[in-house]
Amino acid sequence: MTKTRNINSTIDDLFSRTTIVPRRAFLGMGAAISAATLFQASETHAVGVKTSKANSLPVTQEELDYMRQAIDLMRRAGVVDRTGGPFGAVIVRDGQILSAEGNSVLRDNDPTGHAEVNAIRAACKKVGSPHLTGATMFTSCECCPMCYATSYWAQIDKVYYAASWQDYKQYFDDGAINADMCNHKSQRKIRMSQIMQAEAQEVWSEYGRLADRKNY
Amino acid sequence: MTKTRNINSTIDDLFSRTTIVPRRAFLGMGAAISAATLFQASETHAVGVKTSKANSLPVTQEELDYMRQAIDLMRRAGVVDRTGGPFGAVIVRDGQILSAEGNSVLRDNDPTGHAEVNAIRAACKKVGSPHLTGATMFTSCECCPMCYATSYWAQIDKVYYAASWQDYKQYFDDGAINADMCNHKSQRKIRMSQIMQAEAQEVWSEYGRLADRKNY
């Protein structure tokens, strides 16, 4: 099958294009070069790793393989097994795959069954923590606001994504949710109203007085 | 115990204050008055239900009881059983409680174990659908961006909340996540980069050609 690639250059495209760095060349840079140096945003790094735009990240062949796996899971979830929409995600830390999941919204009747949320929950279970500090997520499609916020709570460090919201907005309008969430509370799609604030503030006072409170 | 109530009048406060309507008076309005009329935003409705500000919702004694239950779950989760932070949520539709859950982030090592997400997942399981169209959520604390986005996907209709982000920002900084999510992608806390878009677009083409695709 063939498909004409969308060549529209949106602002987001300009910001997010990534230069592929051959794995051997990348690894050959040597351990002395810190990751911080490699990943900082600039046109050309001191060691010659060219990145096309600010905020783009260099990528190795190994990382491309993780994304291939995410796209395989995407196809399986949405086209083959039909457990939900076509979305797949892989989470990696220190060269180890912590989880690899597809979307399961339809199979599980679970609106949170997005590939990224499924992968984050599975990875957290594996490592025995609600946090995945330092982990990278490879997701077949741009994170929706729920998945981005979940990644934030989970302390995911980096996200590589393949398809853009624009590529599937006729099926899932993630951009509309994002726009809604940037509106003032009074203008949101879901109507919200505050009641009994004082009663809940009392519980926060009790929580604040706990001597052995576990912050997270 | 006593606690001085925070009397700061923020813009959000002004928008979200709700007038309590005695249940009998509310029920006495009669079935002929449609819910649409009751809940529309105005200073004074035709039937005399006064709401203090645009977008505020009238509330019945029964609804206050649902919120009391959510605050009980909040106390249990954060102060008594310590399964996570002090958050509780109850989901109701057509006068039936579909779910009532507390936060379980620590017990389950699950960053998605917020009370609202737990309640949405439990309610969806109960009704056998990823959607809760027409349901109302009573949550002890203002929804974080993850919980709001989850409510959006689940098609929750209304949310009543008690404590504000401001009440617990020293413990959980939901406002910071919300602000981050309204930044341009290139300025977000989680670094994001796009790779292999064409390969994922191919899968979207395959998905688009499915004759019996189940949209949701």
Coordinates of C-alpha atoms in Angstrom, one line a residue:
Chain A
M1 CA 0.0 0.0 0.0
T2 CA 1.1 3.5 -0.6
K3 CA 0.2 6.7 1.1
T4 CA 1.2 10.2 0.3
R5 CA 3.0 11.6 3.3
N6 CA 1.5 14.7 4.8
I7 CA 4.1 17.4 4.1
N8 CA 2.4 20.3 5.8
S9 CA 4.9 22.0 7.9
T10 CA 3.1 23.1 11.0
I11 CA 4.8 25.0 13.8
D12 CA 4.7 21.8 15.8
D13 CA 6.4 19.9 13.0
L14 CA 9.1 22.5 12.9
F15 CA 9.7 22.1 16.6
S16 CA 9.5 18.4 16.8
R17 CA 11.5 17.0 13.8
T18 CA 14.3 14.8 15.0
T19 CA 17.5 13.9 13.3
I20 CA 18.4 10.2 13.2
V21 CA 21.8 9.4 14.6
P22 CA 23.2 6.0 13.6
R23 CA 23.5 3.9 16.7
R24 CA 27.1 3.1 16.2
A25 CA 28.0 6.7 15.7
F26 CA 25.9 7.6 18.7
L27 CA 27.5 5.0 21.0
G28 CA 30.9 5.9 19.6
M29 CA 30.7 9.3 21.1
G30 CA 31.9 7.8 24.3
A31 CA 30.7 7.7 27.9
A32 CA 32.6 10.9 28.8
I33 CA 30.0 12.9 26.9
S34 CA 27.1 13.4 29.3
A35 CA 23.5 12.8 28.4
A36 CA 22.8 16.3 29.4
T37 CA 25.1 17.6 26.8
L38 CA 23.7 15.3 24.1
F39 CA 20.1 16.3 24.7
Q40 CA 20.3 20.0 25.2
A41 CA 18.5 22.0 22.6
S42 CA 20.8 23.6 20.0
E43 CA 21.4 23.6 16.3
T44 CA 24.7 21.7 16.5
H45 CA 26.1 20.2 19.7
A46 CA 29.7 20.4 20.6
V47 CA 30.3 16.8 19.5
G48 CA 28.7 17.3 16.1
V49 CA 25.3 15.7 16.7
K50 CA 23.1 17.8 14.5
T51 CA 19.5 18.3 15.6
S52 CA 17.2 20.1 13.3
K53 CA 15.3 22.3 15.7
A54 CA 15.2 23.4 19.3
N55 CA 13.7 20.8 21.6
S56 CA 14.2 17.9 19.1
L57 CA 15.9 14.9 20.5
P58 CA 18.6 12.8 18.8
V59 CA 17.5 9.2 18.3
T60 CA 19.4 5.9 18.0
Q61 CA 18.7 2.8 15.9
E62 CA 17.7 1.1 19.1
E63 CA 15.2 3.8 19.8
L64 CA 13.8 3.5 16.3
D65 CA 13.3 -0.2 17.1
Y66 CA 11.3 0.6 20.2
M67 CA 9.1 2.8 18.1
R68 CA 8.7 0.0 15.6
Q69 CA 7.5 -2.2 18.4
A70 CA 5.0 0.5 19.5
I71 CA 3.7 0.8 16.0
D72 CA 3.3 -3.0 15.8
L73 CA 1.2 -2.8 19.0
M74 CA -0.8 0.0 17.4
R75 CA -1.7 -2.2 14.4
R76 CA -2.5 -5.1 16.6
A77 CA -4.8 -3.1 19.0
G78 CA -6.7 -1.2 16.3
V79 CA -6.6 -3.4 13.2
V80 CA -5.9 -7.0 14.1
D81 CA -7.2 -7.8 17.6
R82 CA -9.5 -4.7 17.7
T83 CA -9.1 -4.2 21.5
G84 CA -9.6 -0.5 21.0
G85 CA -8.2 2.3 18.8
P86 CA -4.9 1.9 16.9
F87 CA -2.4 3.0 19.6
G88 CA 0.6 1.3 21.1
A89 CA 3.3 2.3 23.6
V90 CA 6.6 1.0 24.9
I91 CA 8.4 2.2 28.0
V92 CA 12.1 1.9 28.4
R93 CA 14.6 2.7 31.1
D94 CA 18.3 2.0 31.3
G95 CA 18.0 -0.1 28.1
Q96 CA 15.3 -2.3 29.5
I97 CA 11.8 -2.5 28.2
L98 CA 9.5 -2.1 31.2
S99 CA 6.2 -2.5 29.4
A100 CA 4.7 -2.7 25.9
E101 CA 0.9 -2.3 25.6
G102 CA -1.8 -1.5 23.2
N103 CA -5.1 0.3 23.6
S104 CA -7.8 -1.7 25.3
V105 CA -10.7 0.8 25.7
L106 CA -13.2 -1.5 23.9
R107 CA -12.0 -4.9 25.3
D108 CA -12.0 -3.6 28.9
N109 CA -14.8 -1.0 28.7
D110 CA -12.3 1.3 30.2
P111 CA -11.9 4.9 29.0
T112 CA -8.5 5.0 30.6
G113 CA -7.3 2.0 28.5
H114 CA -5.1 4.1 26.3
A115 CA -1.8 2.5 25.3
E116 CA 0.2 5.0 27.2
V117 CA -1.8 4.6 30.4
N118 CA -1.8 0.8 30.1
A119 CA 2.0 0.9 29.6
I120 CA 2.6 3.3 32.5
R121 CA 0.4 1.2 34.9
A122 CA 2.2 -2.0 33.8
A123 CA 5.7 -0.5 34.2
C124 CA 4.8 0.9 37.6
K125 CA 3.6 -2.5 38.7
K126 CA 6.8 -4.0 37.4
V127 CA 9.1 -1.6 39.3
G128 CA 6.9 -1.4 42.4
S129 CA 6.6 2.4 42.4
P130 CA 4.1 5.0 41.1
H131 CA 7.0 6.8 39.5
L132 CA 9.1 6.0 36.4
T133 CA 11.7 8.7 36.9
G134 CA 14.2 8.8 34.0
A135 CA 12.1 6.5 31.7
T136 CA 11.3 7.2 28.1
M137 CA 8.0 6.4 26.4
F138 CA 7.7 5.5 22.7
T139 CA 4.1 5.9 21.6
S140 CA 2.7 5.4 18.2
C141 CA 0.6 8.6 18.5
E142 CA 0.9 11.9 20.2
C143 CA -0.2 11.7 23.8
C144 CA -3.8 12.9 24.5
P145 CA -4.2 15.2 27.5
M146 CA -5.0 12.3 29.8
C147 CA -1.9 10.4 28.7
Y148 CA 0.3 13.5 29.0
A149 CA -1.0 14.2 32.5
T150 CA -0.5 10.6 33.5
S151 CA 3.1 10.7 32.2
Y152 CA 3.6 13.9 34.2
W153 CA 2.4 12.3 37.4
A154 CA 4.5 9.2 36.6
Q155 CA 7.6 11.4 36.1
I156 CA 8.3 10.1 32.6
D157 CA 11.3 11.9 31.3
K158 CA 10.9 11.9 27.5
V159 CA 8.3 10.9 25.0
Y160 CA 8.9 10.0 21.4
Y161 CA 5.7 9.9 19.3
A162 CA 4.9 9.0 15.7
A163 CA 1.5 10.1 14.3
S164 CA 0.2 13.6 15.1
W165 CA -3.3 14.5 16.4
Q166 CA -3.9 15.9 13.0
D167 CA -3.4 12.5 11.4
Y168 CA -6.5 11.0 13.1
K169 CA -8.7 13.8 14.2
Q170 CA -11.6 12.4 12.2
Y171 CA -11.6 9.5 14.7
F172 CA -10.3 10.9 17.9
D173 CA -10.3 14.7 18.5
D174 CA -7.6 15.0 21.1
G175 CA -7.0 18.6 20.1
A176 CA -10.5 19.5 21.2
I177 CA -9.9 18.1 24.7
N178 CA -6.6 20.0 24.9
A179 CA -8.3 23.3 23.8
D180 CA -11.1 22.7 26.3
M181 CA -8.6 22.2 29.1
C182 CA -7.0 25.5 28.4
N183 CA -10.3 27.3 28.8
H184 CA -11.3 28.9 32.1
K185 CA -13.2 26.5 34.3
S186 CA -16.5 28.3 33.7
Q187 CA -16.1 27.7 29.9
R188 CA -15.3 24.0 30.0
K189 CA -17.3 21.3 28.3
I190 CA -17.9 19.5 31.6
R191 CA -19.9 21.7 34.0
M192 CA -18.2 22.1 37.3
S193 CA -19.4 23.6 40.6
Q194 CA -18.0 23.8 44.1
I195 CA -19.8 22.8 47.2
M196 CA -18.8 21.9 50.8
Q197 CA -15.3 23.3 50.5
A198 CA -15.0 23.8 54.3
E199 CA -15.7 20.1 55.0
A200 CA -12.9 19.0 52.6
Q201 CA -10.5 21.6 54.0
E202 CA -11.0 20.0 57.4
V203 CA -9.7 16.7 56.0
W204 CA -6.7 18.5 54.5
S205 CA -6.0 19.9 58.0
E206 CA -6.1 16.3 59.4
Y207 CA -3.8 15.2 56.6
G208 CA -1.4 18.0 57.3
R209 CA -1.1 17.0 61.0
L210 CA -0.1 13.4 60.2
A211 CA 3.4 12.9 61.5
D212 CA 4.4 10.1 59.2
R213 CA 2.7 11.4 56.0
K214 CA 4.2 9.8 52.9
N215 CA 4.5 12.5 50.3
Y216 CA 4.5 11.3 46.7
Chain B
M1 CA -11.0 20.9 65.6
T2 CA -11.4 24.3 64.1
K3 CA -10.0 25.8 60.9
T4 CA -10.4 29.3 59.6
R5 CA -12.1 29.1 56.3
N6 CA -10.2 30.6 53.5
I7 CA -12.2 33.6 52.5
N8 CA -10.1 34.7 49.5
S9 CA -12.4 35.4 46.7
T10 CA -10.6 34.3 43.6
I11 CA -12.1 34.5 40.1
D12 CA -12.7 30.8 40.2
D13 CA -14.5 31.1 43.5
L14 CA -16.7 33.8 42.0
F15 CA -17.6 31.5 39.1
S16 CA -18.1 28.4 41.0
R17 CA -20.2 29.2 44.1
T18 CA -23.3 27.2 44.2
T19 CA -26.6 28.0 45.9
I20 CA -28.1 25.1 47.9
V21 CA -31.7 24.4 47.1
P22 CA -33.6 22.4 49.7
R23 CA -34.4 19.0 48.3
R24 CA -38.1 19.2 48.9
A25 CA -38.3 22.6 47.2
F26 CA -36.2 21.3 44.4
L27 CA -38.3 18.2 43.9
G28 CA -41.5 20.3 44.3
M29 CA -40.7 22.2 41.2
G30 CA -42.4 19.4 39.3
A31 CA -41.4 17.1 36.5
A32 CA -42.7 19.5 33.8
I33 CA -39.7 21.8 34.4
S34 CA -36.9 20.3 32.3
A35 CA -33.4 19.8 33.6
A36 CA -32.2 22.0 30.8
T37 CA -34.1 24.9 32.2
L38 CA -33.0 24.2 35.7
F39 CA -29.3 24.0 34.9
Q40 CA -28.9 26.7 32.4
A41 CA -26.6 29.5 33.5
S42 CA -28.4 32.7 34.6
E43 CA -28.7 34.8 37.7
T44 CA -32.3 33.7 38.4
H45 CA -34.1 30.9 36.6
A46 CA -37.7 31.3 35.5
V47 CA -38.8 29.1 38.3
G48 CA -37.0 31.1 41.0
V49 CA -34.0 28.9 41.6
K50 CA -31.4 31.5 42.3
T51 CA -27.8 30.7 41.5
S52 CA -25.1 33.0 42.5
K53 CA -23.0 33.2 39.4
A54 CA -23.0 32.0 35.8
N55 CA -22.0 28.3 35.5
S56 CA -22.9 27.4 39.0
L57 CA -25.3 24.5 39.5
P58 CA -28.1 24.2 41.9
V59 CA -27.7 21.3 44.4
T60 CA -30.1 19.2 46.4
Q61 CA -29.8 17.7 49.8
E62 CA -29.4 14.3 48.2
E63 CA -26.4 15.7 46.2
L64 CA -24.9 17.1 49.4
D65 CA -25.1 13.6 50.8
Y66 CA -23.2 12.2 47.8
M67 CA -20.5 14.8 48.5
R68 CA -20.4 13.8 52.2
Q69 CA -19.8 10.3 51.1
A70 CA -17.0 11.5 48.8
I71 CA -15.4 13.4 51.7
D72 CA -15.7 10.3 53.9
L73 CA -13.8 8.3 51.3
M74 CA -11.3 11.2 51.1
R75 CA -10.6 10.9 54.8
R76 CA -10.4 7.1 54.7
A77 CA -7.9 7.1 51.8
G78 CA -5.6 9.8 53.0
V79 CA -5.9 9.8 56.8
V80 CA -7.3 6.4 58.0
D81 CA -6.3 3.6 55.6
R82 CA -3.5 5.6 53.9
T83 CA -4.0 4.0 50.5
G84 CA -2.9 7.3 48.9
G85 CA -3.6 11.0 49.1
P86 CA -6.9 12.3 50.7
F87 CA -9.2 12.1 47.7
G88 CA -12.6 10.5 47.3
A89 CA -15.2 10.4 44.5
V90 CA -18.7 9.1 44.0
I91 CA -20.4 8.7 40.5
V92 CA -24.2 8.9 40.3
R93 CA -26.6 8.5 37.4
D94 CA -30.4 8.5 37.5
G95 CA -30.3 8.5 41.3
Q96 CA -28.1 5.4 41.5
I97 CA -24.6 5.3 42.9
L98 CA -22.5 3.6 40.2
S99 CA -19.2 3.8 42.1
A100 CA -17.5 5.2 45.2
E101 CA -13.7 5.1 45.4
G102 CA -10.8 6.6 47.2
N103 CA -7.2 7.3 46.0
S104 CA -5.0 4.2 45.8
V105 CA -1.8 5.6 44.3
L106 CA 0.4 4.2 47.2
R107 CA -1.4 1.0 47.8
D108 CA -1.4 0.0 44.2
N109 CA 1.8 1.7 43.0
D110 CA -0.4 3.2 40.3
P111 CA 0.0 6.9 39.4
T112 CA -3.5 6.7 37.8
G113 CA -5.0 5.6 41.1
H114 CA -6.7 8.9 41.7
A115 CA -10.2 8.7 43.3
E116 CA -11.9 10.0 40.1
V117 CA -10.1 7.6 37.8
N118 CA -10.8 4.7 40.1
A119 CA -14.4 5.7 40.3
I120 CA -14.7 6.1 36.5
R121 CA -13.1 2.8 35.9
A122 CA -15.4 1.0 38.4
A123 CA -18.5 2.7 37.1
C124 CA -17.6 1.8 33.5
K125 CA -17.0 -1.8 34.5
K126 CA -20.4 -1.8 36.2
V127 CA -22.4 -0.4 33.3
G128 CA -20.3 -2.3 30.7
S129 CA -19.3 0.7 28.6
P130 CA -16.4 3.1 28.3
H131 CA -18.9 5.9 28.5
L132 CA -20.9 7.3 31.4
T133 CA -23.0 9.7 29.5
G134 CA -25.3 11.8 31.7
A135 CA -23.5 10.8 34.9
T136 CA -22.5 13.3 37.7
M137 CA -19.3 13.0 39.7
F138 CA -18.9 14.2 43.2
T139 CA -15.3 14.6 44.1
S140 CA -13.8 15.7 47.3
C141 CA -11.2 17.8 45.5
E142 CA -11.0 19.7 42.2
C143 CA -10.1 17.3 39.3
C144 CA -6.5 17.3 38.3
P145 CA -5.8 17.5 34.5
M146 CA -5.6 13.7 34.3
C147 CA -8.9 13.2 36.0
Y148 CA -10.6 16.0 34.0
A149 CA -9.4 14.5 30.7
T150 CA -10.5 11.1 31.9
S151 CA -13.9 12.5 32.7
Y152 CA -14.1 14.1 29.3
W153 CA -13.3 10.8 27.5
A154 CA -15.9 9.0 29.8
Q155 CA -18.5 11.6 28.8
I156 CA -19.2 12.6 32.4
D157 CA -21.8 15.4 32.3
K158 CA -21.2 17.4 35.6
V159 CA -18.7 17.5 38.3
Y160 CA -19.3 18.8 41.9
Y161 CA -16.0 19.3 43.8
A162 CA -15.3 20.5 47.3
A163 CA -11.6 21.5 48.0
S164 CA -9.7 23.7 45.5
W165 CA -6.2 23.1 44.1
Q166 CA -5.2 26.1 46.2
D167 CA -6.2 24.2 49.4
Y168 CA -3.5 21.5 49.0
K169 CA -0.9 22.9 46.6
Q170 CA 1.8 22.3 49.2
Y171 CA 1.2 18.6 48.8
F172 CA 0.0 18.2 45.2
D173 CA 0.6 20.9 42.6
D174 CA -2.2 20.2 40.2
G175 CA -2.1 23.8 39.0
A176 CA 1.5 23.4 37.8
I177 CA 0.5 20.5 35.6
N178 CA -2.4 22.4 34.2
A179 CA -0.2 25.4 33.4
D180 CA 2.4 23.1 31.8
M181 CA -0.3 21.5 29.5
C182 CA -1.3 24.9 28.2
N183 CA 2.2 25.6 27.1
H184 CA 3.4 25.0 23.6
K185 CA 4.7 21.4 23.1
S186 CA 8.2 22.7 22.8
Q187 CA 8.0 24.3 26.3
R188 CA 6.5 21.4 28.2
K189 CA 8.1 19.7 31.2
I190 CA 8.2 16.4 29.4
R191 CA 10.4 16.6 26.4
M192 CA 8.7 15.3 23.3
S193 CA 9.9 14.5 19.8
Q194 CA 8.4 13.1 16.7
I195 CA 9.9 10.2 14.7
M196 CA 8.5 7.7 12.2
Q197 CA 5.3 9.5 11.5
A198 CA 4.9 7.9 8.1
E199 CA 4.9 4.4 9.5
A200 CA 2.1 5.3 12.0
Q201 CA 0.1 7.1 9.3
E202 CA 0.1 3.8 7.3
V203 CA -1.7 2.1 10.2
W204 CA -4.2 4.9 10.3
S205 CA -4.9 4.2 6.6
E206 CA -5.4 0.6 7.4
Y207 CA -7.8 1.5 10.3
G208 CA -9.7 3.9 8.0
R209 CA -10.3 1.1 5.5
L210 CA -11.9 -1.2 8.1
A211 CA -15.5 -1.8 7.0
D212 CA -16.8 -2.6 10.5
R213 CA -14.7 -0.1 12.5
K214 CA -16.3 0.5 15.9
N215 CA -16.0 4.2 16.6
Y216 CA -16.0 5.3 20.2

